[in-house]
Amino acid sequence: MQIEDLRLAAALLRERSLSAAARSLGVTPPALSMRLRKLEATLGLALAHRTARKLQLTSEGERFGREAYELLQKFDSLRESLQSEDKRLTGTLRIAAPFGYGRTHVAPVLSRFSRLHPGLRLQLDLRETPWPDRHDSDAVVHVGTVRDSSWVAHPLAANERWLCASPAYLREHGTPHSPSDLAYHSCICIRENDEDMALWHVRSVGGTRKGETLRITPAFITNDGSVARQWAEDGMGLVLRSQWDAAGAVAAGRLERVMADWTFGAAPVVVLVPTRKGRSARTQAFVSFLVEAASATET
């Protein structure tokens, strides 16, 4: 078995399709398929079931992919330890993040980080649900709470949820002041993961009033938070958005925050890294850089 076989197994675990795995390895799908058949013949095992559109790893393929990834990580760590005297960061750093936050906050930080460490190869995977669909990522940026003892969360932003509307909408329809007022307004809802998009949890700041769970009747629905915010800026209704996404529009006057004396919960932004020993120097350096950049933005 060669190191290329390990990279093949790890790529199939990460990508789950021959074409995507081939792109990540820089080869053609027919060449990758041939390499996979040769590897299966060498091992005497079926590693995957494949059709024209889909590839499904067998249990042996899943195990081989996971262990191949761990071996590749150890290989990279060994190479780093041998190069540690000159303090240069080398190798590949893989980051996963949600689409919106990743574009707005993670990509610019990676750009600055790359200029400090030109020896690194950087890969940013933007996904609708980067967690728990983390594959072989070295670090995962996540919005919301996470309970996984095998990964450590480093806070980036507190990230309250803000209820907002455009000044034009509020002039025409009035400003809501209490949860009961929302029944008389057009609400823009975002369909995310498996969450009930029309169920809003609200309580008064300081807990002076009893919290409520509201069943909203959406006037508009989208699965893209940026589209929902833009609809609100266009005067289509009220939208519940993360502070990191709405703050710029509020500061520019395109949106106004309403019912600020009520809280709709928080979705903290964190960067997650594995607890395993021997975490690469490049991962530790990037996480520190990202946390510092987020702290500077908050202040």
PDB file of N, CA and C in Angstrom, residues 128 161-164 169 182-183 185-193 195-201 214-233 236-242 245 264:
ATOM      1  N   GLU A 128     -23.788  24.322   3.936  1.00  0.00           N
ATOM      2  CA  GLU A 128     -24.991  24.701   4.673  1.00  0.00           C
ATOM      3  C   GLU A 128     -24.898  24.239   6.111  1.00  0.00           C
ATOM      4  N   ARG A 161     -29.764  37.072  18.340  1.00  0.00           N
ATOM      5  CA  ARG A 161     -30.683  37.136  17.196  1.00  0.00           C
ATOM      6  C   ARG A 161     -31.477  38.436  17.292  1.00  0.00           C
ATOM      7  N   TRP A 162     -31.474  39.208  16.216  1.00  0.00           N
ATOM      8  CA  TRP A 162     -32.145  40.503  16.194  1.00  0.00           C
ATOM      9  C   TRP A 162     -33.386  40.439  15.302  1.00  0.00           C
ATOM     10  N   LEU A 163     -34.468  41.054  15.778  1.00  0.00           N
ATOM     11  CA  LEU A 163     -35.659  41.216  14.949  1.00  0.00           C
ATOM     12  C   LEU A 163     -35.559  42.574  14.270  1.00  0.00           C
ATOM     13  N   CYS A 164     -35.624  42.586  12.942  1.00  0.00           N
ATOM     14  CA  CYS A 164     -35.364  43.813  12.189  1.00  0.00           C
ATOM     15  C   CYS A 164     -36.391  44.010  11.078  1.00  0.00           C
ATOM     16  N   TYR A 169     -40.840  49.914   5.895  1.00  0.00           N
ATOM     17  CA  TYR A 169     -41.870  48.974   6.364  1.00  0.00           C
ATOM     18  C   TYR A 169     -42.480  49.449   7.684  1.00  0.00           C
ATOM     19  N   LEU A 182     -46.734  40.671  16.808  1.00  0.00           N
ATOM     20  CA  LEU A 182     -46.170  40.040  15.612  1.00  0.00           C
ATOM     21  C   LEU A 182     -47.235  39.366  14.754  1.00  0.00           C
ATOM     22  N   ALA A 183     -48.376  39.045  15.364  1.00  0.00           N
ATOM     23  CA  ALA A 183     -49.460  38.409  14.600  1.00  0.00           C
ATOM     24  C   ALA A 183     -50.005  39.330  13.514  1.00  0.00           C
ATOM     25  N   HIS A 185     -48.118  41.365  11.625  1.00  0.00           N
ATOM     26  CA  HIS A 185     -47.038  41.779  10.732  1.00  0.00           C
ATOM     27  C   HIS A 185     -46.655  40.664   9.776  1.00  0.00           C
ATOM     28  N   SER A 186     -46.094  41.061   8.637  1.00  0.00           N
ATOM     29  CA  SER A 186     -45.520  40.105   7.685  1.00  0.00           C
ATOM     30  C   SER A 186     -44.163  39.664   8.213  1.00  0.00           C
ATOM     31  N   CYS A 187     -43.979  38.362   8.348  1.00  0.00           N
ATOM     32  CA  CYS A 187     -42.725  37.833   8.875  1.00  0.00           C
ATOM     33  C   CYS A 187     -42.006  37.015   7.807  1.00  0.00           C
ATOM     34  N   ILE A 188     -40.712  37.217   7.722  1.00  0.00           N
ATOM     35  CA  ILE A 188     -39.856  36.488   6.785  1.00  0.00           C
ATOM     36  C   ILE A 188     -39.161  35.376   7.567  1.00  0.00           C
ATOM     37  N   CYS A 189     -39.330  34.137   7.144  1.00  0.00           N
ATOM     38  CA  CYS A 189     -38.740  33.003   7.869  1.00  0.00           C
ATOM     39  C   CYS A 189     -37.687  32.298   7.019  1.00  0.00           C
ATOM     40  N   ILE A 190     -36.720  31.714   7.709  1.00  0.00           N
ATOM     41  CA  ILE A 190     -35.605  31.043   7.058  1.00  0.00           C
ATOM     42  C   ILE A 190     -35.664  29.564   7.387  1.00  0.00           C
ATOM     43  N   ARG A 191     -35.685  28.748   6.356  1.00  0.00           N
ATOM     44  CA  ARG A 191     -35.713  27.289   6.536  1.00  0.00           C
ATOM     45  C   ARG A 191     -34.278  26.786   6.640  1.00  0.00           C
ATOM     46  N   GLU A 192     -33.874  26.330   7.846  1.00  0.00           N
ATOM     47  CA  GLU A 192     -32.508  25.882   8.104  1.00  0.00           C
ATOM     48  C   GLU A 192     -32.519  24.518   8.770  1.00  0.00           C
ATOM     49  N   ASN A 193     -31.667  23.631   8.272  1.00  0.00           N
ATOM     50  CA  ASN A 193     -31.499  22.298   8.848  1.00  0.00           C
ATOM     51  C   ASN A 193     -32.872  21.661   9.054  1.00  0.00           C
ATOM     52  N   GLU A 195     -34.762  22.575  11.752  1.00  0.00           N
ATOM     53  CA  GLU A 195     -35.415  23.417  12.753  1.00  0.00           C
ATOM     54  C   GLU A 195     -36.803  23.840  12.289  1.00  0.00           C
ATOM     55  N   ASP A 196     -37.695  24.055  13.270  1.00  0.00           N
ATOM     56  CA  ASP A 196     -39.039  24.561  12.985  1.00  0.00           C
ATOM     57  C   ASP A 196     -38.919  26.066  12.764  1.00  0.00           C
ATOM     58  N   MET A 197     -38.921  26.486  11.511  1.00  0.00           N
ATOM     59  CA  MET A 197     -38.639  27.887  11.188  1.00  0.00           C
ATOM     60  C   MET A 197     -39.708  28.833  11.708  1.00  0.00           C
ATOM     61  N   ALA A 198     -40.929  28.333  11.937  1.00  0.00           N
ATOM     62  CA  ALA A 198     -42.035  29.203  12.332  1.00  0.00           C
ATOM     63  C   ALA A 198     -42.231  29.253  13.848  1.00  0.00           C
ATOM     64  N   LEU A 199     -41.318  28.630  14.587  1.00  0.00           N
ATOM     65  CA  LEU A 199     -41.423  28.627  16.042  1.00  0.00           C
ATOM     66  C   LEU A 199     -40.361  29.558  16.608  1.00  0.00           C
ATOM     67  N   TRP A 200     -40.794  30.698  17.154  1.00  0.00           N
ATOM     68  CA  TRP A 200     -39.872  31.691  17.704  1.00  0.00           C
ATOM     69  C   TRP A 200     -40.002  31.709  19.224  1.00  0.00           C
ATOM     70  N   HIS A 201     -38.847  31.616  19.906  1.00  0.00           N
ATOM     71  CA  HIS A 201     -38.818  31.648  21.371  1.00  0.00           C
ATOM     72  C   HIS A 201     -38.380  33.049  21.803  1.00  0.00           C
ATOM     73  N   LEU A 214     -43.742  31.475  20.215  1.00  0.00           N
ATOM     74  CA  LEU A 214     -44.696  31.980  19.237  1.00  0.00           C
ATOM     75  C   LEU A 214     -44.708  31.105  17.997  1.00  0.00           C
ATOM     76  N   ARG A 215     -45.899  30.828  17.494  1.00  0.00           N
ATOM     77  CA  ARG A 215     -46.046  30.148  16.208  1.00  0.00           C
ATOM     78  C   ARG A 215     -46.311  31.215  15.152  1.00  0.00           C
ATOM     79  N   ILE A 216     -45.294  31.477  14.329  1.00  0.00           N
ATOM     80  CA  ILE A 216     -45.379  32.517  13.314  1.00  0.00           C
ATOM     81  C   ILE A 216     -45.991  31.950  12.028  1.00  0.00           C
ATOM     82  N   THR A 217     -46.830  32.741  11.376  1.00  0.00           N
ATOM     83  CA  THR A 217     -47.316  32.389  10.047  1.00  0.00           C
ATOM     84  C   THR A 217     -46.467  33.143   9.024  1.00  0.00           C
ATOM     85  N   PRO A 218     -45.537  32.465   8.372  1.00  0.00           N
ATOM     86  CA  PRO A 218     -44.609  33.183   7.488  1.00  0.00           C
ATOM     87  C   PRO A 218     -45.328  33.777   6.276  1.00  0.00           C
ATOM     88  N   ALA A 219     -44.977  35.013   5.978  1.00  0.00           N
ATOM     89  CA  ALA A 219     -45.443  35.632   4.739  1.00  0.00           C
ATOM     90  C   ALA A 219     -44.483  35.308   3.598  1.00  0.00           C
ATOM     91  N   PHE A 220     -43.204  35.117   3.936  1.00  0.00           N
ATOM     92  CA  PHE A 220     -42.177  34.800   2.949  1.00  0.00           C
ATOM     93  C   PHE A 220     -41.226  33.774   3.564  1.00  0.00           C
ATOM     94  N   ILE A 221     -40.768  32.827   2.757  1.00  0.00           N
ATOM     95  CA  ILE A 221     -39.876  31.755   3.224  1.00  0.00           C
ATOM     96  C   ILE A 221     -38.719  31.615   2.238  1.00  0.00           C
ATOM     97  N   THR A 222     -37.522  31.455   2.786  1.00  0.00           N
ATOM     98  CA  THR A 222     -36.350  31.152   1.970  1.00  0.00           C
ATOM     99  C   THR A 222     -35.405  30.289   2.789  1.00  0.00           C
ATOM    100  N   ASN A 223     -34.503  29.592   2.105  1.00  0.00           N
ATOM    101  CA  ASN A 223     -33.488  28.817   2.826  1.00  0.00           C
ATOM    102  C   ASN A 223     -32.147  29.547   2.855  1.00  0.00           C
ATOM    103  N   ASP A 224     -32.135  30.813   2.448  1.00  0.00           N
ATOM    104  CA  ASP A 224     -30.898  31.599   2.406  1.00  0.00           C
ATOM    105  C   ASP A 224     -31.047  32.834   3.285  1.00  0.00           C
ATOM    106  N   GLY A 225     -30.210  32.932   4.319  1.00  0.00           N
ATOM    107  CA  GLY A 225     -30.300  34.042   5.253  1.00  0.00           C
ATOM    108  C   GLY A 225     -30.024  35.387   4.620  1.00  0.00           C
ATOM    109  N   SER A 226     -29.104  35.422   3.647  1.00  0.00           N
ATOM    110  CA  SER A 226     -28.807  36.691   2.981  1.00  0.00           C
ATOM    111  C   SER A 226     -29.998  37.182   2.172  1.00  0.00           C
ATOM    112  N   VAL A 227     -30.716  36.251   1.546  1.00  0.00           N
ATOM    113  CA  VAL A 227     -31.919  36.622   0.800  1.00  0.00           C
ATOM    114  C   VAL A 227     -32.976  37.164   1.759  1.00  0.00           C
ATOM    115  N   ALA A 228     -33.143  36.505   2.917  1.00  0.00           N
ATOM    116  CA  ALA A 228     -34.132  36.964   3.899  1.00  0.00           C
ATOM    117  C   ALA A 228     -33.817  38.371   4.377  1.00  0.00           C
ATOM    118  N   ARG A 229     -32.529  38.639   4.645  1.00  0.00           N
ATOM    119  CA  ARG A 229     -32.151  39.981   5.087  1.00  0.00           C
ATOM    120  C   ARG A 229     -32.420  41.012   3.988  1.00  0.00           C
ATOM    121  N   GLN A 230     -32.114  40.653   2.738  1.00  0.00           N
ATOM    122  CA  GLN A 230     -32.340  41.579   1.626  1.00  0.00           C
ATOM    123  C   GLN A 230     -33.827  41.861   1.449  1.00  0.00           C
ATOM    124  N   TRP A 231     -34.672  40.833   1.610  1.00  0.00           N
ATOM    125  CA  TRP A 231     -36.117  41.041   1.538  1.00  0.00           C
ATOM    126  C   TRP A 231     -36.572  42.042   2.603  1.00  0.00           C
ATOM    127  N   ALA A 232     -36.017  41.899   3.808  1.00  0.00           N
ATOM    128  CA  ALA A 232     -36.375  42.836   4.873  1.00  0.00           C
ATOM    129  C   ALA A 232     -35.916  44.246   4.519  1.00  0.00           C
ATOM    130  N   GLU A 233     -34.708  44.379   3.960  1.00  0.00           N
ATOM    131  CA  GLU A 233     -34.229  45.698   3.547  1.00  0.00           C
ATOM    132  C   GLU A 233     -35.124  46.287   2.449  1.00  0.00           C
ATOM    133  N   MET A 236     -40.200  44.114   2.809  1.00  0.00           N
ATOM    134  CA  MET A 236     -41.193  43.047   2.685  1.00  0.00           C
ATOM    135  C   MET A 236     -41.712  42.549   4.028  1.00  0.00           C
ATOM    136  N   GLY A 237     -41.011  42.814   5.131  1.00  0.00           N
ATOM    137  CA  GLY A 237     -41.499  42.359   6.427  1.00  0.00           C
ATOM    138  C   GLY A 237     -40.418  42.340   7.488  1.00  0.00           C
ATOM    139  N   LEU A 238     -40.752  41.712   8.620  1.00  0.00           N
ATOM    140  CA  LEU A 238     -39.821  41.541   9.735  1.00  0.00           C
ATOM    141  C   LEU A 238     -38.993  40.284   9.517  1.00  0.00           C
ATOM    142  N   VAL A 239     -37.734  40.344   9.896  1.00  0.00           N
ATOM    143  CA  VAL A 239     -36.877  39.175   9.781  1.00  0.00           C
ATOM    144  C   VAL A 239     -36.093  38.995  11.079  1.00  0.00           C
ATOM    145  N   LEU A 240     -35.895  37.742  11.463  1.00  0.00           N
ATOM    146  CA  LEU A 240     -35.092  37.398  12.636  1.00  0.00           C
ATOM    147  C   LEU A 240     -33.745  36.902  12.127  1.00  0.00           C
ATOM    148  N   ARG A 241     -32.698  37.716  12.347  1.00  0.00           N
ATOM    149  CA  ARG A 241     -31.387  37.391  11.809  1.00  0.00           C
ATOM    150  C   ARG A 241     -30.319  37.440  12.881  1.00  0.00           C
ATOM    151  N   SER A 242     -29.244  36.722  12.623  1.00  0.00           N
ATOM    152  CA  SER A 242     -28.094  36.763  13.510  1.00  0.00           C
ATOM    153  C   SER A 242     -27.509  38.160  13.546  1.00  0.00           C
ATOM    154  N   ASP A 245     -24.950  39.190  10.951  1.00  0.00           N
ATOM    155  CA  ASP A 245     -25.421  39.474   9.608  1.00  0.00           C
ATOM    156  C   ASP A 245     -26.218  40.776   9.536  1.00  0.00           C
ATOM    157  N   PHE A 264     -34.518  37.037  21.525  1.00  0.00           N
ATOM    158  CA  PHE A 264     -34.956  35.892  20.724  1.00  0.00           C
ATOM    159  C   PHE A 264     -33.911  34.778  20.740  1.00  0.00           C
TER     160      PHE A 264
END
